[in-house]
Coordinates of C-alpha atoms in Angstrom, one line a residue:
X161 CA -81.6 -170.0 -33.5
X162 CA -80.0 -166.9 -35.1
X163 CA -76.6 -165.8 -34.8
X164 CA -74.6 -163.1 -35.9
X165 CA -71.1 -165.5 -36.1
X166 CA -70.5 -169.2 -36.1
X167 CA -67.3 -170.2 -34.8
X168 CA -66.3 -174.0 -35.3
X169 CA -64.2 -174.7 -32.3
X170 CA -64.5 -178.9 -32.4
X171 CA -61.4 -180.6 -31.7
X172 CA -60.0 -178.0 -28.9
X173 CA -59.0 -179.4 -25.6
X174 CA -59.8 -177.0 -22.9
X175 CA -59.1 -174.4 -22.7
X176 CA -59.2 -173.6 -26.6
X177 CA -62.8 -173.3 -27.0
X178 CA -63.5 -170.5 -24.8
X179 CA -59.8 -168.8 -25.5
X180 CA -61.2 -169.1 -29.0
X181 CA -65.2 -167.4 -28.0
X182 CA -63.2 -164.5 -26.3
X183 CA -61.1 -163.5 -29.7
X184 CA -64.3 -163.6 -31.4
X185 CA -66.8 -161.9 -29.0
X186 CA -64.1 -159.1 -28.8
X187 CA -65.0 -158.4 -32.4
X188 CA -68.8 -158.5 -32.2
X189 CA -71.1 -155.5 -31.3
X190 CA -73.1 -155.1 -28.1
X191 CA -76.3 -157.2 -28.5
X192 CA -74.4 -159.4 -31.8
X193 CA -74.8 -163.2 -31.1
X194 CA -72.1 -165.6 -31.3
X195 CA -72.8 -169.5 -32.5
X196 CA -70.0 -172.1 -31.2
X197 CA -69.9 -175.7 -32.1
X198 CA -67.6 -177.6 -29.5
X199 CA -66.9 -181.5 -29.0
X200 CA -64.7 -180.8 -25.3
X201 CA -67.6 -182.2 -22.6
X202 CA -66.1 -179.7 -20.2
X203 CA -67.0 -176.7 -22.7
X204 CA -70.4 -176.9 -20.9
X205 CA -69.5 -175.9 -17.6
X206 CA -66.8 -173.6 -19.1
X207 CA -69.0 -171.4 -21.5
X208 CA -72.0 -171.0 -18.5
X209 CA -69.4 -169.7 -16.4
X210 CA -67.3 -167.2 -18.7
X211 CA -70.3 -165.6 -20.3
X212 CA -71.7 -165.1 -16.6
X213 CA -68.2 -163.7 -15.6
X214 CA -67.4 -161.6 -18.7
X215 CA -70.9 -160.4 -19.0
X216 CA -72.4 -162.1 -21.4
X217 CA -75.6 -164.1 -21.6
X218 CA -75.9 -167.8 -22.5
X219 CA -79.1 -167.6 -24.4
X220 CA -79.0 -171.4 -25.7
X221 CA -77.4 -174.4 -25.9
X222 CA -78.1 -177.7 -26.8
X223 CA -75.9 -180.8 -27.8
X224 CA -76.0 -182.3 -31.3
X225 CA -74.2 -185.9 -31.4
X226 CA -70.9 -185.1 -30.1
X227 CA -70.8 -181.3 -30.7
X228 CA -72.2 -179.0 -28.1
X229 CA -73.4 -176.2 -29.7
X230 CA -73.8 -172.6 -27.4
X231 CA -74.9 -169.2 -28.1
X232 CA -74.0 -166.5 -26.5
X233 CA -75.4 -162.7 -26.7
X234 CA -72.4 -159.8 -26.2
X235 CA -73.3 -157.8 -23.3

């Protein structure tokens, strides 16, 4: 899967991880994809719901071991 950014946020208690996806989206163009890796188990829920809410779109995600790993496309 292609993205545009990776952004490492393993080891964050909620709500760090998506905190952390929002500072970085905010620099990304429309249409840009942003990689996260993320060990928090409720990260899953958390990043379906924010990119629905902030506009996004969760094209992927898939878990890796203990790191969920998500990509979301800027809206």
């Amino acid at each position: 899967m292609n993205s545009n950014k990776v952004l490492n946020a393993q080891g964050l208690a909620c709500p760090m991880p998506v905190v952390k996806t929002k500072k970085e989206m905010d620099t990304l163009e429309s249409g840009q994809v942003l990689e996260i890796h993320a060990t928090d188990k409720g990260s899953q829920a958390d990043m379906a719901a924010w990119s629905k809410a902030s506009g996004h779109e969760l094209i992927h995600q898939e878990q890796d071991g203990d790191v969920f790993k998500f990509w979301i496309k800027k809206g």
